[in-house]
Coordinates of C-alpha atoms in Angstrom, one line a residue:
Chain O
M463 CA -23.5 -41.0 48.0
G464 CA -21.2 -42.4 45.7
E465 CA -17.8 -40.6 46.8
E466 CA -15.4 -41.0 49.8
R467 CA -14.5 -37.7 50.6
R468 CA -11.6 -37.2 52.8
C469 CA -10.1 -34.1 54.3
A470 CA -7.1 -36.0 55.8
P471 CA -4.2 -33.9 56.6
P472 CA -1.6 -34.0 53.9
H473 CA 1.9 -36.1 53.9
V474 CA 0.0 -39.1 56.0
H475 CA -1.7 -41.1 53.5
L476 CA 1.6 -42.3 51.5
N477 CA 1.5 -45.6 50.3
P478 CA 4.9 -47.5 49.6
P479 CA 5.6 -46.5 45.7
G480 CA 4.3 -49.1 43.7
A481 CA 3.9 -50.1 40.2
Q482 CA 0.7 -47.9 40.0
T483 CA 2.5 -45.0 41.2
A484 CA 3.8 -42.6 38.3
V485 CA 4.4 -39.5 40.3
A486 CA 5.3 -39.3 43.7
I487 CA 6.1 -36.2 45.3
R488 CA 7.8 -36.2 49.1
D489 CA 7.8 -34.0 51.6
V490 CA 8.7 -31.0 48.9
S491 CA 9.3 -27.5 49.9
Y492 CA 10.3 -24.8 47.4
D493 CA 11.5 -21.1 48.4
Y494 CA 12.4 -18.4 45.8
V495 CA 14.0 -15.3 46.2
T496 CA 13.3 -12.2 45.0
N497 CA 14.9 -9.1 46.0
G498 CA 17.1 -10.9 48.7
R499 CA 13.6 -12.2 50.4
V500 CA 13.2 -15.9 50.7
T501 CA 9.4 -16.6 50.2
R502 CA 8.3 -20.2 50.9
A503 CA 6.0 -20.8 47.7
L504 CA 5.4 -24.6 48.7
A505 CA 5.5 -26.4 52.1
R506 CA 6.4 -29.9 52.5
V507 CA 4.0 -31.3 50.0
S508 CA 3.6 -35.1 49.4
L509 CA 1.4 -37.0 47.7
E510 CA 1.4 -39.9 44.7
I511 CA -0.1 -39.9 41.3
E512 CA -1.5 -43.1 40.1
R513 CA -0.5 -44.5 36.7
G514 CA -3.3 -43.6 34.1
T515 CA -5.5 -41.1 36.5
T516 CA -6.0 -37.4 36.6
V517 CA -5.6 -35.3 39.6
A518 CA -6.3 -31.7 39.9
F519 CA -5.1 -28.7 42.1
V520 CA -7.1 -26.4 42.9
G521 CA -6.7 -23.4 45.2
P522 CA -6.2 -19.5 45.7
S523 CA -3.9 -17.6 43.5
G524 CA -0.2 -17.7 44.7
C525 CA -0.8 -21.0 46.5
G526 CA 1.8 -22.8 44.1
K527 CA -0.1 -24.6 42.0
S528 CA 1.9 -23.8 38.9
T529 CA 5.0 -24.1 40.8
L530 CA 4.3 -27.7 41.6
L531 CA 3.3 -28.5 37.7
K532 CA 7.4 -26.9 36.9
L533 CA 8.2 -29.2 39.7
I534 CA 7.1 -32.4 38.4
A535 CA 8.4 -31.2 34.9
G536 CA 11.8 -31.2 36.4
L537 CA 11.7 -27.3 35.1
V538 CA 12.6 -26.1 38.9
R539 CA 14.1 -28.1 41.5
P540 CA 12.7 -28.5 44.7
T541 CA 14.5 -26.6 47.8
E542 CA 13.8 -29.6 50.0
G543 CA 12.3 -33.0 49.1
A544 CA 12.3 -35.5 46.2
I545 CA 9.9 -35.9 43.2
A546 CA 10.1 -39.1 41.5
V547 CA 8.5 -40.0 38.1
D548 CA 8.2 -43.7 37.1
G549 CA 10.3 -44.7 40.0
L550 CA 13.3 -42.4 39.0
T551 CA 14.1 -39.1 40.9
V552 CA 13.2 -35.8 38.8
A553 CA 16.8 -33.9 38.0
G554 CA 16.2 -32.0 35.1
P555 CA 13.9 -31.5 32.7
L556 CA 11.4 -34.6 31.8
K557 CA 12.3 -35.8 28.1
N558 CA 8.6 -37.0 27.2
V559 CA 5.9 -34.7 29.0
G560 CA 3.5 -33.3 27.3
M561 CA 2.5 -29.5 28.5
A562 CA -0.3 -26.9 27.8
F563 CA -1.0 -23.6 29.3
Q564 CA -3.6 -21.1 29.4
N565 CA -2.0 -19.2 26.3
P566 CA -1.9 -21.9 23.6
V567 CA 1.9 -20.3 22.3
L568 CA 1.6 -21.9 18.9
L569 CA 4.3 -20.4 16.4
P570 CA 2.7 -18.2 14.2
W571 CA 5.4 -18.7 11.3
R572 CA 4.3 -22.2 11.3
T573 CA 0.9 -24.1 9.8
V574 CA -0.9 -25.8 12.4
L575 CA 0.3 -29.3 11.0
D576 CA 3.9 -27.9 11.4
N577 CA 3.2 -26.6 15.2
L578 CA 2.1 -30.2 15.8
L579 CA 4.9 -31.4 14.5
L580 CA 7.4 -29.4 16.6
P581 CA 7.7 -32.2 19.7
L582 CA 8.3 -34.8 17.3
E583 CA 11.3 -33.0 15.2
I584 CA 12.9 -32.5 18.4
L585 CA 12.7 -36.4 19.6
R586 CA 13.9 -37.0 16.2
E587 CA 16.9 -34.6 16.8
N588 CA 17.8 -36.0 19.8
Q589 CA 17.4 -39.6 18.3
D590 CA 14.5 -40.2 21.2
P591 CA 13.7 -43.9 20.5
R592 CA 10.1 -42.8 21.1
A593 CA 10.1 -40.6 17.9
P594 CA 7.7 -42.3 15.4
A595 CA 9.0 -43.1 11.9
R596 CA 8.8 -39.8 9.8
A597 CA 5.9 -41.5 7.1
L598 CA 3.6 -41.7 10.3
W599 CA 4.1 -38.1 11.2
G600 CA 1.2 -36.4 8.8
E601 CA -1.0 -39.7 9.5
R602 CA -0.7 -39.3 13.5
A603 CA -1.4 -35.5 13.5
S604 CA -4.5 -35.8 10.8
A605 CA -5.9 -38.2 13.3
L606 CA -5.2 -36.3 16.5
L607 CA -6.6 -33.2 15.0
G608 CA -9.6 -35.1 13.4
T609 CA -10.3 -36.3 17.2
V610 CA -10.1 -32.4 18.2
G611 CA -13.0 -31.5 15.5
L612 CA -9.9 -29.7 13.4
A613 CA -10.0 -32.4 10.3
G614 CA -8.6 -30.4 7.2
A615 CA -6.8 -27.7 9.1
E616 CA -3.5 -29.3 8.7
H617 CA -2.5 -25.9 6.4
R618 CA -4.1 -23.3 8.1
Q619 CA -2.0 -20.7 9.8
P620 CA -2.3 -19.9 13.6
R621 CA -3.6 -16.6 13.4
E622 CA -6.5 -17.9 11.0
L623 CA -8.2 -19.8 14.2
S624 CA -10.2 -18.6 17.0
G625 CA -9.1 -19.4 20.5
G626 CA -10.6 -22.3 21.2
M627 CA -9.3 -23.8 18.1
R628 CA -5.6 -22.7 18.8
Q629 CA -6.5 -24.5 22.3
R630 CA -7.1 -27.8 20.9
V631 CA -3.9 -27.4 18.5
S632 CA -2.0 -26.6 21.8
L633 CA -3.6 -29.7 23.4
C634 CA -2.4 -32.0 20.3
R635 CA 0.7 -30.8 20.1
A636 CA 0.8 -31.6 24.1
L637 CA -0.2 -35.3 22.9
I638 CA 1.6 -35.9 19.5
H639 CA 4.4 -37.6 21.0
E640 CA 1.9 -39.5 22.9
P641 CA 3.6 -38.6 26.4
A642 CA 2.8 -40.7 29.6
L643 CA 2.5 -37.7 31.6
L644 CA 0.2 -34.6 30.5
L645 CA 0.9 -31.2 32.5
L646 CA -2.0 -28.8 32.2
D647 CA -1.9 -25.2 33.6
E648 CA -5.2 -23.7 33.3
P649 CA -5.3 -24.6 29.7
F650 CA -8.9 -23.6 29.4
A651 CA -8.9 -20.7 31.4
S652 CA -9.1 -18.0 28.9
L653 CA -11.9 -19.4 26.3
D654 CA -15.7 -19.1 26.8
A655 CA -17.9 -21.2 29.3
F656 CA -19.4 -23.4 26.4
T657 CA -16.0 -23.7 24.5
R658 CA -14.5 -24.6 27.7
E659 CA -17.2 -27.4 28.5
E660 CA -16.4 -28.8 24.9
M661 CA -12.8 -29.1 25.5
W662 CA -13.6 -30.9 28.9
E663 CA -15.3 -33.5 26.8
L664 CA -12.6 -33.4 24.7
H665 CA -10.0 -34.0 27.3
Q666 CA -11.9 -36.8 28.4
Q667 CA -12.5 -38.3 24.6
L668 CA -8.7 -38.3 24.3
R669 CA -8.2 -40.4 27.9
L670 CA -10.6 -42.9 26.8
Q671 CA -8.2 -43.1 23.6
R672 CA -4.9 -43.3 25.1
E673 CA -3.4 -43.7 28.5
F674 CA -2.0 -40.9 30.1
T675 CA -1.6 -39.4 33.6
G676 CA -3.1 -36.2 33.6
V677 CA -1.7 -33.3 36.1
L678 CA -4.6 -30.6 35.9
V679 CA -3.9 -26.9 37.6
T680 CA -7.3 -24.9 37.4
H681 CA -9.1 -22.2 39.3
D682 CA -12.3 -23.7 37.9
L683 CA -13.6 -26.0 40.2
R684 CA -16.4 -27.6 38.0
E685 CA -13.6 -28.5 35.4
A686 CA -11.3 -30.5 38.4
V687 CA -14.5 -32.5 39.4
F688 CA -15.2 -33.2 35.3
L689 CA -11.7 -33.9 35.0
A690 CA -10.0 -35.4 37.4
Q691 CA -10.3 -38.5 39.6
T692 CA -8.3 -36.7 42.8
I693 CA -8.3 -33.3 43.7
Y694 CA -6.5 -31.3 46.0
V695 CA -7.6 -28.4 47.5
M696 CA -4.3 -26.0 48.5
S697 CA -3.8 -23.2 50.7
A698 CA -1.5 -20.5 50.1
S699 CA 1.6 -18.5 51.5
P700 CA 3.1 -21.0 51.6
G701 CA 1.1 -23.6 49.7
R702 CA 0.2 -26.6 51.4
I703 CA -2.1 -29.2 50.7
A704 CA -5.4 -28.5 52.8
H705 CA -7.8 -31.3 51.7
V706 CA -8.0 -34.2 49.5
H707 CA -11.0 -35.2 47.7
R708 CA -11.5 -38.1 45.4
V709 CA -14.5 -38.1 42.9
S710 CA -16.1 -41.0 41.9
L711 CA -18.6 -39.9 39.3
R712 CA -19.0 -42.8 36.6
A713 CA -16.8 -42.5 33.5
P714 CA -17.5 -41.6 30.8
R715 CA -18.7 -38.1 32.6
T716 CA -20.9 -36.3 31.4
L717 CA -21.9 -32.6 31.9
E718 CA -24.9 -33.4 33.7
Q719 CA -23.1 -35.4 36.0
L720 CA -21.8 -31.8 37.4
Y721 CA -25.5 -30.9 38.5
S722 CA -25.9 -34.2 40.4
A723 CA -26.2 -33.6 44.2
E724 CA -22.4 -35.0 45.1
A725 CA -20.8 -33.0 42.6
T726 CA -22.8 -29.9 44.0
A727 CA -21.7 -30.6 47.3
L728 CA -18.4 -31.8 46.3
I729 CA -18.2 -28.4 44.4
R730 CA -19.7 -26.2 47.8
D731 CA -17.1 -28.0 50.0
M732 CA -14.1 -26.9 48.1
R733 CA -15.4 -23.4 48.0
E734 CA -15.4 -23.5 51.6
Q735 CA -12.3 -24.7 51.9
I736 CA -10.8 -22.0 49.0
R737 CA -12.4 -19.0 50.6
P738 CA -10.9 -18.6 54.1
S739 CA -7.4 -19.4 52.6
R740 CA -8.3 -16.1 50.4
R741 CA -9.3 -14.1 53.1
A742 CA -5.7 -15.0 54.7
V743 CA -4.1 -14.1 51.9
A744 CA -5.8 -10.7 51.5
Chain Q
M1405 CA -9.2 5.1 -5.8
S1406 CA -7.5 1.7 -3.6
P1407 CA -6.2 2.4 -0.3
H1408 CA -3.2 1.0 -1.7
L1409 CA -2.9 3.5 -4.6
R1410 CA -4.6 6.1 -2.3
R1411 CA -1.1 5.4 0.2
L1412 CA 1.3 5.9 -2.9
V1413 CA -0.4 8.9 -5.1
L1414 CA -1.3 11.2 -2.2
P1415 CA 2.4 11.8 -0.9
L1416 CA 3.1 12.3 -4.5
V1417 CA 1.0 15.1 -4.9
V1418 CA 2.0 17.0 -1.9
F1419 CA 5.6 16.4 -2.7
G1420 CA 4.7 17.9 -6.0
G1421 CA 2.8 20.6 -4.7
L1422 CA 5.9 21.5 -2.5
V1423 CA 8.3 21.6 -5.3
L1424 CA 5.9 23.8 -7.6
V1425 CA 5.5 26.3 -4.2
W1426 CA 9.6 26.3 -4.3
E1427 CA 10.0 26.9 -8.0
M1428 CA 7.4 29.8 -8.0
A1429 CA 8.6 31.3 -4.6
V1430 CA 12.0 31.8 -5.7
P1431 CA 11.2 34.5 -8.5
A1432 CA 8.5 35.8 -6.9
L1433 CA 10.4 36.6 -3.7
R1434 CA 13.2 37.3 -5.4
I1435 CA 15.6 34.8 -4.2
Q1436 CA 19.2 34.9 -5.1
Q1437 CA 19.9 31.9 -6.7
I1438 CA 23.0 31.5 -5.0
V1439 CA 21.1 31.3 -1.5
L1440 CA 18.5 29.2 -2.9
P1441 CA 18.2 27.6 -6.2
A1442 CA 14.8 27.0 -8.2
P1443 CA 14.5 23.1 -8.3
S1444 CA 14.1 23.3 -12.2
G1445 CA 18.0 25.4 -11.8
V1446 CA 19.0 22.2 -9.8
V1447 CA 17.9 19.5 -12.0
R1448 CA 19.6 21.3 -15.0
T1449 CA 22.9 21.4 -13.0
M1450 CA 22.4 17.4 -12.2
V1451 CA 21.8 16.7 -15.5
Q1452 CA 25.0 18.5 -16.5
T1453 CA 27.0 17.0 -13.9
A1454 CA 25.3 13.5 -14.4
G1455 CA 28.4 11.6 -14.4
P1456 CA 30.4 13.0 -11.6
I1457 CA 27.1 12.4 -9.4
A1458 CA 26.9 8.9 -10.6
F1459 CA 30.6 8.2 -9.4
H1460 CA 30.0 9.6 -6.1
A1461 CA 26.7 8.3 -5.6
R1462 CA 28.1 4.8 -6.6
H1463 CA 31.1 5.6 -3.9
T1464 CA 28.6 6.6 -1.1
L1465 CA 26.3 3.4 -2.3
V1466 CA 29.3 1.1 -1.7
T1467 CA 30.8 2.6 1.6
T1468 CA 27.1 2.3 3.1
L1469 CA 26.6 -1.3 1.9
I1470 CA 30.1 -2.4 3.4
G1471 CA 29.6 -0.6 6.6
F1472 CA 26.3 -1.7 6.6
A1473 CA 26.8 -5.5 6.3
A1474 CA 29.5 -5.6 8.7
A1475 CA 27.0 -4.0 11.1
V1476 CA 24.5 -6.1 10.2
G1477 CA 27.4 -9.7 10.8
L1478 CA 28.2 -8.1 14.4
G1479 CA 24.7 -6.6 15.5
L1480 CA 23.4 -10.2 15.0
L1481 CA 26.1 -12.2 16.8
L1482 CA 25.9 -9.5 19.4
G1483 CA 22.2 -9.2 19.7
F1484 CA 21.9 -13.2 20.1
L1485 CA 24.9 -13.2 22.9
I1486 CA 22.8 -10.7 24.8
G1487 CA 19.4 -12.2 23.9
A1488 CA 20.6 -15.7 25.0
S1489 CA 22.4 -15.1 27.8
A1490 CA 21.4 -13.1 31.0
T1491 CA 25.0 -12.7 32.2
A1492 CA 25.8 -11.2 28.5
N1493 CA 22.7 -8.8 28.9
D1494 CA 23.8 -7.5 32.2
A1495 CA 27.7 -7.1 31.3
L1496 CA 27.0 -5.5 27.6
Y1497 CA 23.7 -3.9 27.6
P1498 CA 24.5 -0.8 29.8
L1499 CA 27.4 -0.6 27.7
L1500 CA 26.1 -0.8 24.2
V1501 CA 23.7 2.1 25.5
G1502 CA 26.0 4.2 26.9
F1503 CA 27.9 3.8 23.3
N1504 CA 25.2 4.2 21.4
S1505 CA 24.8 7.9 23.1
I1506 CA 27.8 9.2 21.7
P1507 CA 27.3 11.5 18.9
K1508 CA 29.1 9.2 16.4
A1509 CA 30.0 12.7 14.2
A1510 CA 32.4 13.2 17.3
V1511 CA 34.1 9.7 16.3
V1512 CA 35.2 11.0 12.8
P1513 CA 38.2 12.7 13.5
M1514 CA 39.5 10.2 15.4
L1515 CA 38.7 7.6 12.7
V1516 CA 40.6 10.1 10.2
M1517 CA 43.7 10.2 12.7
W1518 CA 44.0 6.3 12.6
F1519 CA 42.8 5.6 9.0
G1520 CA 43.6 8.7 7.0
I1521 CA 41.2 10.3 4.6
G1522 CA 39.3 8.2 2.2
A1523 CA 36.7 5.1 2.4
V1524 CA 37.9 3.4 5.7
P1525 CA 36.6 6.3 8.3
A1526 CA 33.0 6.5 5.9
V1527 CA 32.6 2.5 6.2
L1528 CA 33.5 2.8 9.8
T1529 CA 30.9 5.6 10.4
A1530 CA 28.2 3.4 8.8
F1531 CA 29.0 0.6 10.7
L1532 CA 29.0 2.3 14.1
L1533 CA 25.9 4.0 13.4
A1534 CA 24.3 0.9 12.0
F1535 CA 25.0 -2.3 14.2
F1536 CA 22.7 -1.1 17.3
P1537 CA 19.7 -0.9 16.1
V1538 CA 20.3 -4.4 14.7
A1539 CA 21.8 -5.9 18.4
V1540 CA 19.1 -4.4 20.0
N1541 CA 16.3 -5.8 17.9
V1542 CA 17.4 -9.4 17.6
A1543 CA 18.2 -9.1 21.6
L1544 CA 15.0 -8.0 22.5
G1545 CA 13.4 -11.0 20.1
L1546 CA 15.0 -13.4 22.0
A1547 CA 14.6 -12.2 25.4
T1548 CA 11.1 -11.9 24.9
L1549 CA 10.8 -15.5 24.2
E1550 CA 7.5 -16.7 26.0
A1551 CA 8.6 -18.8 29.2
E1552 CA 5.8 -21.3 28.3
L1553 CA 6.7 -21.9 24.7
R1554 CA 10.4 -22.8 26.6
D1555 CA 8.7 -25.1 28.9
V1556 CA 6.6 -27.0 26.4
L1557 CA 10.1 -27.8 24.4
R1558 CA 12.3 -28.6 27.4
V1559 CA 10.0 -30.9 28.7
L1560 CA 10.4 -32.7 25.1
G1561 CA 13.9 -32.9 26.2
A1562 CA 14.9 -30.1 23.9
S1563 CA 18.5 -28.2 24.8
R1564 CA 18.8 -24.8 24.8
W1565 CA 20.4 -24.7 21.2
Q1566 CA 17.2 -26.5 20.1
V1567 CA 14.9 -24.0 21.5
F1568 CA 17.0 -21.4 20.1
R1569 CA 17.1 -22.7 16.5
K1570 CA 13.7 -23.7 16.6
V1571 CA 12.1 -21.0 18.2
G1572 CA 14.2 -18.1 19.5
V1573 CA 15.6 -17.5 15.7
P1574 CA 12.5 -17.6 13.7
R1575 CA 10.6 -15.6 16.5
T1576 CA 13.6 -12.9 16.3
M1577 CA 13.4 -12.5 12.1
P1578 CA 10.7 -10.0 12.1
L1579 CA 12.3 -7.7 14.7
F1580 CA 15.6 -8.2 12.5
F1581 CA 14.1 -7.4 9.5
A1582 CA 12.3 -4.4 10.9
S1583 CA 16.1 -3.6 12.0
L1584 CA 17.5 -3.3 8.9
K1585 CA 15.6 -0.9 7.2
V1586 CA 16.8 1.5 10.5
A1587 CA 20.1 0.4 10.3
V1588 CA 21.0 1.2 6.4
S1589 CA 19.4 4.7 7.4
S1590 CA 21.7 5.0 10.0
A1591 CA 24.6 3.7 7.8
F1592 CA 23.7 6.1 5.0
V1593 CA 23.8 8.8 7.8
G1594 CA 27.4 7.9 8.8
S1595 CA 29.0 7.4 5.5
V1596 CA 28.0 11.0 4.4
I1597 CA 28.5 12.5 7.6
S1598 CA 32.2 11.3 7.4
E1599 CA 32.8 11.7 3.5
T1600 CA 31.6 15.5 4.5
V1601 CA 34.3 15.9 6.8
A1602 CA 37.0 13.7 5.3
S1603 CA 36.8 11.8 1.9
N1604 CA 37.5 12.5 -1.5
A1605 CA 35.0 10.4 -3.2
G1606 CA 31.1 10.2 -2.4
I1607 CA 28.2 12.8 -2.2
G1608 CA 29.0 14.0 1.1
Y1609 CA 32.5 15.1 -0.4
L1610 CA 30.6 16.4 -3.6
M1611 CA 28.6 18.5 -1.6
A1612 CA 31.1 19.9 0.9
V1613 CA 33.1 20.8 -2.4
A1614 CA 30.1 22.4 -4.0
A1615 CA 29.5 24.6 -1.0
S1616 CA 32.8 25.7 -0.5
D1617 CA 32.6 26.9 -4.2
F1618 CA 29.0 28.6 -3.4
N1619 CA 27.8 26.0 -6.2
T1620 CA 24.3 26.1 -4.4
R1621 CA 22.8 24.4 -7.3
L1622 CA 25.2 21.4 -7.1
A1623 CA 25.0 21.2 -3.6
F1624 CA 21.2 21.1 -3.8
G1625 CA 21.5 18.7 -6.6
G1626 CA 24.0 16.1 -4.4
L1627 CA 21.1 16.8 -1.5
F1628 CA 18.5 15.5 -3.7
V1629 CA 20.3 12.5 -4.8
L1630 CA 20.9 11.5 -0.8
A1631 CA 17.5 11.9 -0.3
A1632 CA 16.5 9.6 -3.5
M1633 CA 19.2 7.1 -2.5
G1634 CA 18.2 7.3 1.6
V1635 CA 14.4 6.4 0.2
A1636 CA 15.4 3.6 -2.2
L1637 CA 17.6 1.6 0.2
Y1638 CA 14.7 2.0 3.1
G1639 CA 12.4 1.0 0.5
V1640 CA 14.5 -2.3 -0.4
F1641 CA 14.9 -3.7 3.1
A1642 CA 11.0 -2.4 3.8
A1643 CA 10.2 -4.3 0.9
I1644 CA 12.1 -7.5 2.1
E1645 CA 10.6 -7.4 5.4
R1646 CA 7.3 -7.8 4.3
R1647 CA 8.1 -10.7 2.0
I1648 CA 10.1 -12.6 4.3
T1649 CA 8.5 -12.0 7.6
A1650 CA 4.6 -12.0 6.1
W1651 CA 3.5 -13.8 8.9
A1652 CA 4.4 -11.3 11.4
Y1653 CA 1.8 -8.8 9.8
A1654 CA -1.3 -10.7 8.9
E1655 CA -4.2 -9.8 11.0

């Protein structure tokens, strides 16, 4: 079996942060308040994400996976602990991150091209040095659309596209500014099974073309195995990291690999790890 | 018949039928002209008094549009404020709803006390009736902005102002333009109410005078003009809405 599986307890395997670390999460807890009651959504989460890899967070609903994503992006602040991206502590929304969600949220009044260019418009207005020259925008958008099989769709309206096509545009929008960090919150959950698998392959293809660090939140264990190098299984109420798995399927990965003995065993293990936690919540 | 033509022709046929029934019912049921004049008589009177009617109609139109313009300005401002800021929403929205539930006709005497008889109370009543739908719709458009969309932009370093400008404002436009046709109708109601109570010009004034003279035909003539103006104002803003925010209507 070509994979090393670790079920070590969390927050003990921290290495000193090196140049390879893109995201370092240290002892992060997060509380939220509803109707005056404090609920702990995340409890003492610690981990490091290596640059250029993709990690996945799986676990039952309400285990704080999405919250963790928002914490990394700086959209919410941890109650305790700290998060560092590229060695700098996150103190507010990061500025060069790509995000995509289950809901593709395209702007219906803009064409596909204008939706894609929105991030570049923002960067240019803010005189961000990462904004490419205006002359390159169209070219870059077209190239990206070509990669996801939407060549020539620049001037179509979002409403004319199928769910899968919209999701591809949303993914392109998350990548157009070539972010160092791509955060995906169940981006393919609303797609049919075949389209979803196409999207996995597409994501892999994009990763082979350009380097970015990926963080994926998903309910789909096969998706996690296909896309991630490291999978964190979380438990709920409060969310903790219960198990860590390294996925060492060869790259580039194929859908067939998901039916291999090692992938099947890994998926079965994760299912068993998530189920008791589900029962506990119920 | 194409569906488009159908939607245009059918209501007109029904309307024509109703007028015809009215025209025949008045002599058949021996209704006195002073109680209910036949439509043909009303139209004759309207032609005879076309000059004064046109003058009063123009007056009503101008007061309505001035009040409406002010309502759109303040409605947009207030709507943006309430939609963008949770604090403003908590502080102002209940007041706005409370204010809107006051019957505006009851405010007219107050306005007359302050500003005297004339166009000013009419403009103000039009304004008071019209700004609420604009403010509420604009606020709604901003407040229902998808959290995901905001997050996508925030992690690019977008400021709140940029999110507002790039997403909030265009997203609110269909609701804003939808509110305009409601608001212009409300403004029209407001100015006519005020004219009826305290004015010396306008279709509302014309009708009040005609009614006190028992000139039923002229009163009905005024009503016809109001109906036509109301439909026209609504139609103009419905057409503008369709043109400007076509993206919100296509399937």
